[in-house]
mmCIF file of C-alpha atoms in Angstrom:
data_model
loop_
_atom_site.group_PDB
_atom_site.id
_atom_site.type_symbol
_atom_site.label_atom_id
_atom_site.label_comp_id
_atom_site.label_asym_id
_atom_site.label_seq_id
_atom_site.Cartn_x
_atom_site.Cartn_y
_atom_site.Cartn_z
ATOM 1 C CA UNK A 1 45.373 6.620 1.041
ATOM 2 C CA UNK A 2 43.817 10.276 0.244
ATOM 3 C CA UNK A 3 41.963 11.102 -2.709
ATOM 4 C CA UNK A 4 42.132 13.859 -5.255
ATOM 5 C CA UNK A 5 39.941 16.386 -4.573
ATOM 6 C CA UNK A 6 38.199 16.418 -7.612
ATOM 7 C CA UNK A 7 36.922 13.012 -7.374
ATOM 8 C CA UNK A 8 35.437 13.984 -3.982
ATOM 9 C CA UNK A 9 31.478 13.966 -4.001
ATOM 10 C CA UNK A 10 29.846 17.481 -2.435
ATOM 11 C CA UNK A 11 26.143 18.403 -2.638
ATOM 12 C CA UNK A 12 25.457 20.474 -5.276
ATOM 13 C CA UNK A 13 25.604 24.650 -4.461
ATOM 14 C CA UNK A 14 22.571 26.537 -3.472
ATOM 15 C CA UNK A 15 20.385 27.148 -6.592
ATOM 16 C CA UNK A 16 20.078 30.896 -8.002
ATOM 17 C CA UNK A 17 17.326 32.664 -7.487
ATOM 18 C CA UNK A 18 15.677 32.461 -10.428
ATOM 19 C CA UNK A 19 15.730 28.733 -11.274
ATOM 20 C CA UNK A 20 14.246 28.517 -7.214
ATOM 21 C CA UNK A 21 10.786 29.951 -8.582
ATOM 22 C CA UNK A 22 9.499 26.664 -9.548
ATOM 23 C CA UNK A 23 10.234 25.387 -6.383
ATOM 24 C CA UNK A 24 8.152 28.062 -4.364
ATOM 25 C CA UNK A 25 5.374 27.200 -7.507
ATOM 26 C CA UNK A 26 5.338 23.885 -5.953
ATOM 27 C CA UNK A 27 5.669 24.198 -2.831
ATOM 28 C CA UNK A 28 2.875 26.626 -2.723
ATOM 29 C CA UNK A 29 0.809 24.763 -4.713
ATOM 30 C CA UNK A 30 1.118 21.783 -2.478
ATOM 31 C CA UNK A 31 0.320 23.547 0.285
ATOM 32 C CA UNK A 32 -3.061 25.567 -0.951
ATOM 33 C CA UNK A 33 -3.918 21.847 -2.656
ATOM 34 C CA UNK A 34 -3.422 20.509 1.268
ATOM 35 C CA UNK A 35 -5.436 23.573 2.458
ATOM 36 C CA UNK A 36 -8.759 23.153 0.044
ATOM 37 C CA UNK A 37 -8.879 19.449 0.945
ATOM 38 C CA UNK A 38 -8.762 20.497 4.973
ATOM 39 C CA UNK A 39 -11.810 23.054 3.637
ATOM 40 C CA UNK A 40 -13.771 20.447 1.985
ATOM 41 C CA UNK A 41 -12.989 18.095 4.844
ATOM 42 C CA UNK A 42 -14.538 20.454 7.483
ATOM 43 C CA UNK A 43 -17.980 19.312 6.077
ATOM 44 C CA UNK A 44 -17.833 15.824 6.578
ATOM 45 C CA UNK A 45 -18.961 14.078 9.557
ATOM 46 C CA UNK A 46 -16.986 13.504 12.465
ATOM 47 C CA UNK A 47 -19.381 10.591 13.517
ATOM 48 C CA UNK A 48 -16.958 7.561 15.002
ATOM 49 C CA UNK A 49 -17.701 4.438 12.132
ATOM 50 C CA UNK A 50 -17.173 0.584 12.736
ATOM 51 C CA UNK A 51 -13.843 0.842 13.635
ATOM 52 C CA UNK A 52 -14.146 4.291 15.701
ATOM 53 C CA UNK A 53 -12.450 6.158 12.989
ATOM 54 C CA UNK A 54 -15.095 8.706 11.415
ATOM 55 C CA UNK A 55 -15.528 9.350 7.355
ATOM 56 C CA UNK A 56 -13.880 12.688 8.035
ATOM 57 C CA UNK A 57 -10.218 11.168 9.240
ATOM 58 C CA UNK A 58 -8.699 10.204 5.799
ATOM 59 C CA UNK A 59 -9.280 13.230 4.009
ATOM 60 C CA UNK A 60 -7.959 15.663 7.339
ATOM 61 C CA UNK A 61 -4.539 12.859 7.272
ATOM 62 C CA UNK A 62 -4.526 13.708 3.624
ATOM 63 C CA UNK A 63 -4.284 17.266 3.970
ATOM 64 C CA UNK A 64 -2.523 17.608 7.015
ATOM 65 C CA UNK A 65 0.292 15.476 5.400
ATOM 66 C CA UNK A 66 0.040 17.813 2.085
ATOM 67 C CA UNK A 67 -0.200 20.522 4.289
ATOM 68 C CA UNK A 68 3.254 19.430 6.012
ATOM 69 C CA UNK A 69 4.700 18.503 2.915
ATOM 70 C CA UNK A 70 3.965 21.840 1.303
ATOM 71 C CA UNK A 71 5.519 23.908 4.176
ATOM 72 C CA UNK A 72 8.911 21.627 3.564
ATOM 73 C CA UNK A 73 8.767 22.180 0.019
ATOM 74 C CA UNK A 74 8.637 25.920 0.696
ATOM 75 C CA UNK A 75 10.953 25.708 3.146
ATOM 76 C CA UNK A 76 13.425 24.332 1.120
ATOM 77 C CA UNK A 77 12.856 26.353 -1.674
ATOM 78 C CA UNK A 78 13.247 29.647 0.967
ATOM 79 C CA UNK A 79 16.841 27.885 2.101
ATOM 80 C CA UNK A 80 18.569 27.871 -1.059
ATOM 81 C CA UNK A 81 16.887 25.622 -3.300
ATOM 82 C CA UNK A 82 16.366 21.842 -3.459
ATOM 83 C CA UNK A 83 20.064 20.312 -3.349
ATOM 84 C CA UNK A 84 21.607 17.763 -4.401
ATOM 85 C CA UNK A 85 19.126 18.098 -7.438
ATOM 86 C CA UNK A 86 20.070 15.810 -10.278
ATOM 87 C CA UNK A 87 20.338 17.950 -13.746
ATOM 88 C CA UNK A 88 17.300 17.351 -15.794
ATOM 89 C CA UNK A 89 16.626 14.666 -18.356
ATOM 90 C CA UNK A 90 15.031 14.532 -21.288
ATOM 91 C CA UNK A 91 14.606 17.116 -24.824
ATOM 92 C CA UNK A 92 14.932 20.864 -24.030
ATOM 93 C CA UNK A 93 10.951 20.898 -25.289
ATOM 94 C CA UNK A 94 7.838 19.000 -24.849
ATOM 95 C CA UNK A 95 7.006 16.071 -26.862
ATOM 96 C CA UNK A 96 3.835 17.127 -28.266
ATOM 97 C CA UNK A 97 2.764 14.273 -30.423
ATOM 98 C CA UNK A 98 3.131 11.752 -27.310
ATOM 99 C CA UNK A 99 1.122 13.836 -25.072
ATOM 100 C CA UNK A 100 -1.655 14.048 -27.521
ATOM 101 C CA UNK A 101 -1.198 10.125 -27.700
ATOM 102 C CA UNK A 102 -1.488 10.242 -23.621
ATOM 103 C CA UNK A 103 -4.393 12.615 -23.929
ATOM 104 C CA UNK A 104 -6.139 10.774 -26.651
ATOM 105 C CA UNK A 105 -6.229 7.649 -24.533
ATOM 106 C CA UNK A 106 -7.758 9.353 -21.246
ATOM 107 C CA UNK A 107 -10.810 10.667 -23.517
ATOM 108 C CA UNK A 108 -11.404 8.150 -25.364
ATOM 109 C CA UNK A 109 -11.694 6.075 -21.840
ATOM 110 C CA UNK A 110 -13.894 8.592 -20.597
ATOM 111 C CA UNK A 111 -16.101 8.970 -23.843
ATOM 112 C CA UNK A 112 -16.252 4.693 -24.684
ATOM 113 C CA UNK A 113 -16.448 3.169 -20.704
ATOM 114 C CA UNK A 114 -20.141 2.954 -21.018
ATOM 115 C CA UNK A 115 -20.444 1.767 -24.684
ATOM 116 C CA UNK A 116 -17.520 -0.792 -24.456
ATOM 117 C CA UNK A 117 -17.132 -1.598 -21.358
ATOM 118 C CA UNK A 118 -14.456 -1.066 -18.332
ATOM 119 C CA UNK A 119 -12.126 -3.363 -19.542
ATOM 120 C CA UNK A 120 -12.300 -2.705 -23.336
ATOM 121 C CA UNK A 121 -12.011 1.404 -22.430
ATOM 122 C CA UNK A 122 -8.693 1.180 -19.742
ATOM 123 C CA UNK A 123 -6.965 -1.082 -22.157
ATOM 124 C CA UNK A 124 -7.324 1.045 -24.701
ATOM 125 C CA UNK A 125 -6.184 3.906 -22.881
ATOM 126 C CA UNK A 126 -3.102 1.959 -21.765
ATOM 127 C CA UNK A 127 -2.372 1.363 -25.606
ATOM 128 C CA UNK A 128 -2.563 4.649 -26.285
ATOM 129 C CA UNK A 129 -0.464 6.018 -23.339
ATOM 130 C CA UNK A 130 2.053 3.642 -23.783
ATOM 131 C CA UNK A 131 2.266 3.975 -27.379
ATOM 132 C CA UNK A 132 2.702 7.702 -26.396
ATOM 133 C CA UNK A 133 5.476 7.275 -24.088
ATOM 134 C CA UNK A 134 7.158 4.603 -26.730
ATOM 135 C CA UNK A 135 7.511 7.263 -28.715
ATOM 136 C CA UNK A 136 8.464 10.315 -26.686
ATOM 137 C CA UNK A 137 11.467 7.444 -25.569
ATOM 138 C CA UNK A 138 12.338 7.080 -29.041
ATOM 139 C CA UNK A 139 11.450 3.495 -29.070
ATOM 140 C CA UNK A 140 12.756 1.771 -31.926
ATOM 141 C CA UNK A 141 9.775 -0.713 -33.918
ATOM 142 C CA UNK A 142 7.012 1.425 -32.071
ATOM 143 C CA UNK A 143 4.829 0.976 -35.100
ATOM 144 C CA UNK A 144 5.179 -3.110 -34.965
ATOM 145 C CA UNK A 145 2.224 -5.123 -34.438
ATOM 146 C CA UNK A 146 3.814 -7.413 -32.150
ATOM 147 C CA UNK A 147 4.129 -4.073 -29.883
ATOM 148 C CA UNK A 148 0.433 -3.024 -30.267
ATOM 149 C CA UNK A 149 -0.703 -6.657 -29.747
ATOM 150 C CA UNK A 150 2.080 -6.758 -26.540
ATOM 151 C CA UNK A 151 0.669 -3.451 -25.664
ATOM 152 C CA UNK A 152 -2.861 -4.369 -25.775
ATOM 153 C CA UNK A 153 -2.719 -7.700 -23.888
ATOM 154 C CA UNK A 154 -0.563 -5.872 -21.403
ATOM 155 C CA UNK A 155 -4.028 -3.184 -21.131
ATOM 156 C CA UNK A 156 -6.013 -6.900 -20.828
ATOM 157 C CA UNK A 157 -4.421 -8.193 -18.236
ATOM 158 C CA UNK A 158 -4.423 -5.233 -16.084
ATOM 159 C CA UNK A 159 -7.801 -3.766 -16.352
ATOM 160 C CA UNK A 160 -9.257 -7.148 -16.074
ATOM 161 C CA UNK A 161 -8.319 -7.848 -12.860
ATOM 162 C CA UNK A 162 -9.365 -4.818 -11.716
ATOM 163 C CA UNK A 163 -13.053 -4.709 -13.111
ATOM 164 C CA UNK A 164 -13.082 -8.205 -11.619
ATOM 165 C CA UNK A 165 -12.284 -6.796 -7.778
ATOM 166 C CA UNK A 166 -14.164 -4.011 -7.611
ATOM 167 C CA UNK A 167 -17.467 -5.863 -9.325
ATOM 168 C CA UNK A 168 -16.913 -9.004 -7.461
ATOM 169 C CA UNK A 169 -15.047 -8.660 -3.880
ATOM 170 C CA UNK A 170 -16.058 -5.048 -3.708
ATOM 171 C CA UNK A 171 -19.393 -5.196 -4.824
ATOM 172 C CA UNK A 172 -18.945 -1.688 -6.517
ATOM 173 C CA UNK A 173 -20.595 -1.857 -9.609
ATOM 174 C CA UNK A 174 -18.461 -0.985 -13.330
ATOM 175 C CA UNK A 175 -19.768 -0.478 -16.778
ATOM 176 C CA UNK A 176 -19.264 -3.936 -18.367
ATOM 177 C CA UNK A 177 -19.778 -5.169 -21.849
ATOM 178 C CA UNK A 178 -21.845 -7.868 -20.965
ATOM 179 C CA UNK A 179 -24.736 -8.212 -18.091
ATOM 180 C CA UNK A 180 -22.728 -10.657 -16.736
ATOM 181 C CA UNK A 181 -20.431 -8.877 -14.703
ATOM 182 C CA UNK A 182 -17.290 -10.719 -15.892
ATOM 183 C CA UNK A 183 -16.856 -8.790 -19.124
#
């Protein structure tokens, strides 16, 4: 049984030239971002810790894999271009008003975590990102309280948690709302 060649799957052809420039971008990028953190790493101390493993190996594995990754990136980019790259999704232009949602949400975290609390401050900022990304989807009934109150809980029952671990396994300490340590 043979089949037509048209339904046969191929990788995609080398990209042109000029749509590779975002790929060297990255790829570059990537590798200076690996090459700053193997600078900053060089000044932290080698001393062997509990487990024989020094502060200084996490951040050289960091950049050593960015490092690698980088050079592939580059690589490929060099080579022809990524292939097999899927065509691109989404509006021909940035979604403005949901970015400024997304934005809105990391600054008001940053600006209200000591006033209101860990908790109170991520949740809101997952609200507000979400709502964001509702509407850069096109969600339909975006602006329905059942979807800010689903949204909000949603914020709840994720930040919670995580306040919770870090304050009480971790013993790292949070702003909180309350001097408790559970709010």
């Amino acid at each position: 049984m043979t089949t037509p060649e048209s339904s046969v799957s191929r990788p995609a052809e080398a990209t042109s030239g000029a749509a590779r420039w975002p790929q060297y971008v990255v790829g570059l990028g990537v590798l200076l971002t690996g090459a700053a953190l193997a600078f900053g790493a060089i000044g932290i101390s080698s001393e062997a810790g509990y487990g024989g493993v020094g502060p200084n190996f996490l951040p050289w594995m960091v950049s050593v894999v960015l490092m690698v990754c980088g050079a592939w990136i580059t690589w490929e980019a060099f080579s022809g271009g990524f292939r097999e790259l899927d065509a691109p999704s989404g509006a021909d232009t940035a979604y403005w008003p949901g970015f400024i949602w997304v934005a809105a949400g990391l600054l008001l975290n940053a600006a209200l975590i000591t006033s209101i609390g860990f908790i109170l401050s991520c949740a809101l900022c997952y609200l507000l990102a979400v709502q964001g990304l509702r509407r850069a989807a096109g969600q339909a009934k975006v602006n329905a309280p059942a979807t800010w109150v689903t949204d909000l809980v949603t914020g709840l029952a994720i930040s919670a948690p995580v306040f919770w671990m870090f304050t009480k396994f971790l013993a790292i300490s949070l702003p909180g709302l309350t001097s408790t340590g559970w709010i």
